[in-house]
């Protein structure tokens, strides 16, 4: 696998025979965006992953299996997907945030049936002779409505787009899976085992329209679907995050690899700050990280982005950091370094970074 080679020339490690799929037609190179740079900092920033992280990501790639990433909120579970996408040059990350109302169907595709019906009626009305009666045979209207391009009213979701037959795997981030419905993990399990799904509105019109062009979750992109079925080609690298709020079914866990991300230490936090701010903090860099860790212990854990917020304020020039003249700075740190859990009471001491 050569990440620097052109997309069409790059090779991907072979997976197990039982995890091989043959979806067609092979789609062109997916688009890229600046989301990884926004989240991770500029390309070239030093970030040394743990040996366990490297080991499990490589295993997930070789086995074509989802990676369930667990850990406390704010430790950087979601950013793992963006690091992989950038390092392996696999295009933009397809992000699917999960809520209590999320269903499998919503991640696969959305069908604007009302919009299509209205377009069909407008198409039919525009072709009636002037003064024609408004009432018409329902069967004729239905037939004319079928001539409206149904693909214009179908939008694939992040999950549905990730399973399209791409030449190289897409990165799919399923964020906060534990917030979803209890049946969602089992629904995903079946989909990931089969590697294909049907779009029922397209199945119903496959005789009249054997191939339909639909919109995807990539801005401005479309993809053909033949016979109403989508079959993957290079199984996506699925990163699922969980805050550990509930347990998942055993059958689901058996088919996933699990990576637990611990709270970052001073070295990892220093790399995170340096990635976004380089040497702008100067001598304050180490002191800010040190006091952040002290405050994190006091309030039973802080999120890494709370440290980045403090670093931005420190480099803004709006606060004085000189000892004896830094009351406003300590007060604002106390405000942004607040406990993440309502069950935890801070001791009221002001940080003094």
PDB file of C-alpha atoms in Angstrom, residues 206-353:
ATOM      1  CA  UNK A 206     -36.005  -1.285 -11.949  1.00  0.00           C
ATOM      2  CA  UNK A 207     -37.855  -2.523 -15.056  1.00  0.00           C
ATOM      3  CA  UNK A 208     -38.478   1.004 -16.301  1.00  0.00           C
ATOM      4  CA  UNK A 209     -35.175   2.370 -14.929  1.00  0.00           C
ATOM      5  CA  UNK A 210     -32.525  -0.386 -14.626  1.00  0.00           C
ATOM      6  CA  UNK A 211     -29.893   2.150 -13.527  1.00  0.00           C
ATOM      7  CA  UNK A 212     -30.585   5.351 -11.609  1.00  0.00           C
ATOM      8  CA  UNK A 213     -28.202   8.163 -10.673  1.00  0.00           C
ATOM      9  CA  UNK A 214     -28.691   9.264  -7.054  1.00  0.00           C
ATOM     10  CA  UNK A 215     -27.145  11.896  -4.806  1.00  0.00           C
ATOM     11  CA  UNK A 216     -24.576  10.788  -2.232  1.00  0.00           C
ATOM     12  CA  UNK A 217     -23.397  12.157   1.108  1.00  0.00           C
ATOM     13  CA  UNK A 218     -20.400  13.737  -0.652  1.00  0.00           C
ATOM     14  CA  UNK A 219     -21.339  17.326  -1.556  1.00  0.00           C
ATOM     15  CA  UNK A 220     -22.120  17.637  -5.262  1.00  0.00           C
ATOM     16  CA  UNK A 221     -21.435  13.973  -5.981  1.00  0.00           C
ATOM     17  CA  UNK A 222     -23.714  11.343  -7.519  1.00  0.00           C
ATOM     18  CA  UNK A 223     -23.482   7.583  -8.029  1.00  0.00           C
ATOM     19  CA  UNK A 224     -25.271   5.010 -10.234  1.00  0.00           C
ATOM     20  CA  UNK A 225     -27.369   2.265  -8.655  1.00  0.00           C
ATOM     21  CA  UNK A 226     -28.365  -0.712 -10.800  1.00  0.00           C
ATOM     22  CA  UNK A 227     -31.473  -2.722 -10.023  1.00  0.00           C
ATOM     23  CA  UNK A 228     -32.018  -0.896  -6.752  1.00  0.00           C
ATOM     24  CA  UNK A 229     -29.151  -2.749  -5.029  1.00  0.00           C
ATOM     25  CA  UNK A 230     -25.879  -1.394  -3.631  1.00  0.00           C
ATOM     26  CA  UNK A 231     -23.013  -3.833  -3.050  1.00  0.00           C
ATOM     27  CA  UNK A 232     -19.747  -2.704  -1.540  1.00  0.00           C
ATOM     28  CA  UNK A 233     -16.370  -3.406  -3.137  1.00  0.00           C
ATOM     29  CA  UNK A 234     -13.700  -2.289  -0.665  1.00  0.00           C
ATOM     30  CA  UNK A 235     -15.401  -2.652   2.697  1.00  0.00           C
ATOM     31  CA  UNK A 236     -15.216   0.693   4.518  1.00  0.00           C
ATOM     32  CA  UNK A 237     -13.065   1.229   7.572  1.00  0.00           C
ATOM     33  CA  UNK A 238     -15.777   1.793  10.166  1.00  0.00           C
ATOM     34  CA  UNK A 239     -14.856   3.710  13.322  1.00  0.00           C
ATOM     35  CA  UNK A 240     -17.627   3.546  15.932  1.00  0.00           C
ATOM     36  CA  UNK A 241     -17.264   5.606  19.105  1.00  0.00           C
ATOM     37  CA  UNK A 242     -18.870   4.876  22.456  1.00  0.00           C
ATOM     38  CA  UNK A 243     -18.750   6.678  25.783  1.00  0.00           C
ATOM     39  CA  UNK A 244     -19.513   3.423  27.577  1.00  0.00           C
ATOM     40  CA  UNK A 245     -23.056   4.443  28.484  1.00  0.00           C
ATOM     41  CA  UNK A 246     -24.460   0.976  27.751  1.00  0.00           C
ATOM     42  CA  UNK A 247     -23.464  -2.542  26.755  1.00  0.00           C
ATOM     43  CA  UNK A 248     -23.762  -3.905  23.206  1.00  0.00           C
ATOM     44  CA  UNK A 249     -25.019  -7.380  22.196  1.00  0.00           C
ATOM     45  CA  UNK A 250     -22.472 -10.189  22.334  1.00  0.00           C
ATOM     46  CA  UNK A 251     -22.937 -11.048  18.641  1.00  0.00           C
ATOM     47  CA  UNK A 252     -22.141  -7.449  17.738  1.00  0.00           C
ATOM     48  CA  UNK A 253     -19.057  -7.284  19.963  1.00  0.00           C
ATOM     49  CA  UNK A 254     -17.782 -10.592  18.577  1.00  0.00           C
ATOM     50  CA  UNK A 255     -17.569  -9.090  15.100  1.00  0.00           C
ATOM     51  CA  UNK A 256     -15.880  -5.850  16.163  1.00  0.00           C
ATOM     52  CA  UNK A 257     -12.387  -4.973  17.264  1.00  0.00           C
ATOM     53  CA  UNK A 258     -12.272  -2.828  20.400  1.00  0.00           C
ATOM     54  CA  UNK A 259      -9.840  -0.031  21.161  1.00  0.00           C
ATOM     55  CA  UNK A 260      -9.996   1.753  24.506  1.00  0.00           C
ATOM     56  CA  UNK A 261      -8.390   5.192  24.464  1.00  0.00           C
ATOM     57  CA  UNK A 262      -7.088   6.250  27.876  1.00  0.00           C
ATOM     58  CA  UNK A 263      -6.855   9.827  29.077  1.00  0.00           C
ATOM     59  CA  UNK A 264      -3.958  11.510  27.237  1.00  0.00           C
ATOM     60  CA  UNK A 265      -0.779  12.094  29.204  1.00  0.00           C
ATOM     61  CA  UNK A 266       1.385  15.227  29.193  1.00  0.00           C
ATOM     62  CA  UNK A 267       3.304  14.167  26.077  1.00  0.00           C
ATOM     63  CA  UNK A 268       0.152  13.555  24.036  1.00  0.00           C
ATOM     64  CA  UNK A 269      -1.422  16.800  25.257  1.00  0.00           C
ATOM     65  CA  UNK A 270       1.765  18.692  24.398  1.00  0.00           C
ATOM     66  CA  UNK A 271       1.693  17.258  20.868  1.00  0.00           C
ATOM     67  CA  UNK A 272      -1.971  18.230  20.532  1.00  0.00           C
ATOM     68  CA  UNK A 273      -1.307  21.839  21.501  1.00  0.00           C
ATOM     69  CA  UNK A 274       1.803  22.036  19.318  1.00  0.00           C
ATOM     70  CA  UNK A 275      -0.125  20.690  16.318  1.00  0.00           C
ATOM     71  CA  UNK A 276      -2.515  23.640  16.443  1.00  0.00           C
ATOM     72  CA  UNK A 277      -0.319  26.417  17.858  1.00  0.00           C
ATOM     73  CA  UNK A 278       3.255  25.409  16.956  1.00  0.00           C
ATOM     74  CA  UNK A 279       5.551  27.531  19.155  1.00  0.00           C
ATOM     75  CA  UNK A 280       3.139  30.424  19.717  1.00  0.00           C
ATOM     76  CA  UNK A 281       2.855  29.640  23.446  1.00  0.00           C
ATOM     77  CA  UNK A 282       6.584  29.759  24.056  1.00  0.00           C
ATOM     78  CA  UNK A 283       7.538  29.120  27.681  1.00  0.00           C
ATOM     79  CA  UNK A 284       3.891  28.897  28.653  1.00  0.00           C
ATOM     80  CA  UNK A 285       3.348  25.693  26.656  1.00  0.00           C
ATOM     81  CA  UNK A 286       4.564  23.212  29.273  1.00  0.00           C
ATOM     82  CA  UNK A 287       3.117  25.206  32.165  1.00  0.00           C
ATOM     83  CA  UNK A 288      -0.338  25.276  30.585  1.00  0.00           C
ATOM     84  CA  UNK A 289      -0.301  21.510  29.982  1.00  0.00           C
ATOM     85  CA  UNK A 290       0.897  20.841  33.519  1.00  0.00           C
ATOM     86  CA  UNK A 291      -1.811  22.950  35.151  1.00  0.00           C
ATOM     87  CA  UNK A 292      -4.448  21.485  32.832  1.00  0.00           C
ATOM     88  CA  UNK A 293      -3.592  18.004  34.098  1.00  0.00           C
ATOM     89  CA  UNK A 294      -3.723  19.196  37.703  1.00  0.00           C
ATOM     90  CA  UNK A 295      -7.137  20.743  37.127  1.00  0.00           C
ATOM     91  CA  UNK A 296      -8.325  17.597  35.340  1.00  0.00           C
ATOM     92  CA  UNK A 297      -7.478  15.507  38.406  1.00  0.00           C
ATOM     93  CA  UNK A 298      -9.321  17.959  40.672  1.00  0.00           C
ATOM     94  CA  UNK A 299     -12.597  17.745  38.722  1.00  0.00           C
ATOM     95  CA  UNK A 300     -12.394  14.071  37.711  1.00  0.00           C
ATOM     96  CA  UNK A 301     -11.457  14.660  34.099  1.00  0.00           C
ATOM     97  CA  UNK A 302     -11.443  17.399  31.458  1.00  0.00           C
ATOM     98  CA  UNK A 303     -11.705  17.145  27.674  1.00  0.00           C
ATOM     99  CA  UNK A 304      -8.742  17.846  25.409  1.00  0.00           C
ATOM    100  CA  UNK A 305     -10.616  20.601  23.578  1.00  0.00           C
ATOM    101  CA  UNK A 306     -10.814  22.491  26.879  1.00  0.00           C
ATOM    102  CA  UNK A 307      -7.026  22.654  26.787  1.00  0.00           C
ATOM    103  CA  UNK A 308      -7.116  23.922  23.192  1.00  0.00           C
ATOM    104  CA  UNK A 309      -9.604  26.605  24.217  1.00  0.00           C
ATOM    105  CA  UNK A 310      -7.203  27.769  26.906  1.00  0.00           C
ATOM    106  CA  UNK A 311      -4.282  27.754  24.470  1.00  0.00           C
ATOM    107  CA  UNK A 312      -6.231  29.924  22.026  1.00  0.00           C
ATOM    108  CA  UNK A 313      -7.083  32.422  24.741  1.00  0.00           C
ATOM    109  CA  UNK A 314      -3.459  32.437  25.908  1.00  0.00           C
ATOM    110  CA  UNK A 315      -2.242  33.338  22.396  1.00  0.00           C
ATOM    111  CA  UNK A 316      -4.996  35.900  21.752  1.00  0.00           C
ATOM    112  CA  UNK A 317      -3.211  38.713  23.556  1.00  0.00           C
ATOM    113  CA  UNK A 318      -6.333  39.530  25.553  1.00  0.00           C
ATOM    114  CA  UNK A 319      -4.979  38.391  28.917  1.00  0.00           C
ATOM    115  CA  UNK A 320      -1.988  39.129  31.112  1.00  0.00           C
ATOM    116  CA  UNK A 321      -0.140  36.075  32.358  1.00  0.00           C
ATOM    117  CA  UNK A 322       2.449  37.774  34.547  1.00  0.00           C
ATOM    118  CA  UNK A 323       2.367  36.546  38.136  1.00  0.00           C
ATOM    119  CA  UNK A 324       0.529  39.009  40.377  1.00  0.00           C
ATOM    120  CA  UNK A 325      -1.290  40.593  37.433  1.00  0.00           C
ATOM    121  CA  UNK A 326      -3.168  37.575  36.087  1.00  0.00           C
ATOM    122  CA  UNK A 327      -6.430  37.580  38.038  1.00  0.00           C
ATOM    123  CA  UNK A 328      -8.571  37.837  34.900  1.00  0.00           C
ATOM    124  CA  UNK A 329      -6.640  35.002  33.249  1.00  0.00           C
ATOM    125  CA  UNK A 330      -7.112  32.707  36.240  1.00  0.00           C
ATOM    126  CA  UNK A 331     -10.811  33.566  36.348  1.00  0.00           C
ATOM    127  CA  UNK A 332     -11.373  32.701  32.686  1.00  0.00           C
ATOM    128  CA  UNK A 333      -9.482  29.422  33.121  1.00  0.00           C
ATOM    129  CA  UNK A 334     -11.779  28.567  36.010  1.00  0.00           C
ATOM    130  CA  UNK A 335     -14.733  29.156  33.696  1.00  0.00           C
ATOM    131  CA  UNK A 336     -13.550  27.102  30.722  1.00  0.00           C
ATOM    132  CA  UNK A 337     -11.965  24.298  32.758  1.00  0.00           C
ATOM    133  CA  UNK A 338     -15.283  23.362  34.337  1.00  0.00           C
ATOM    134  CA  UNK A 339     -16.247  19.778  35.294  1.00  0.00           C
ATOM    135  CA  UNK A 340     -17.749  17.692  32.502  1.00  0.00           C
ATOM    136  CA  UNK A 341     -20.158  15.844  34.789  1.00  0.00           C
ATOM    137  CA  UNK A 342     -22.886  17.496  36.815  1.00  0.00           C
ATOM    138  CA  UNK A 343     -22.260  14.862  39.471  1.00  0.00           C
ATOM    139  CA  UNK A 344     -18.781  16.239  40.113  1.00  0.00           C
ATOM    140  CA  UNK A 345     -18.326  19.332  42.243  1.00  0.00           C
ATOM    141  CA  UNK A 346     -15.217  21.402  41.646  1.00  0.00           C
ATOM    142  CA  UNK A 347     -13.306  22.515  44.720  1.00  0.00           C
ATOM    143  CA  UNK A 348     -13.597  26.165  43.693  1.00  0.00           C
ATOM    144  CA  UNK A 349      -9.841  26.758  43.429  1.00  0.00           C
ATOM    145  CA  UNK A 350      -8.808  28.917  40.489  1.00  0.00           C
ATOM    146  CA  UNK A 351      -6.277  27.465  38.042  1.00  0.00           C
ATOM    147  CA  UNK A 352      -3.039  29.420  38.037  1.00  0.00           C
ATOM    148  CA  UNK A 353      -1.425  28.580  34.685  1.00  0.00           C
TER     149      UNK A 353
END
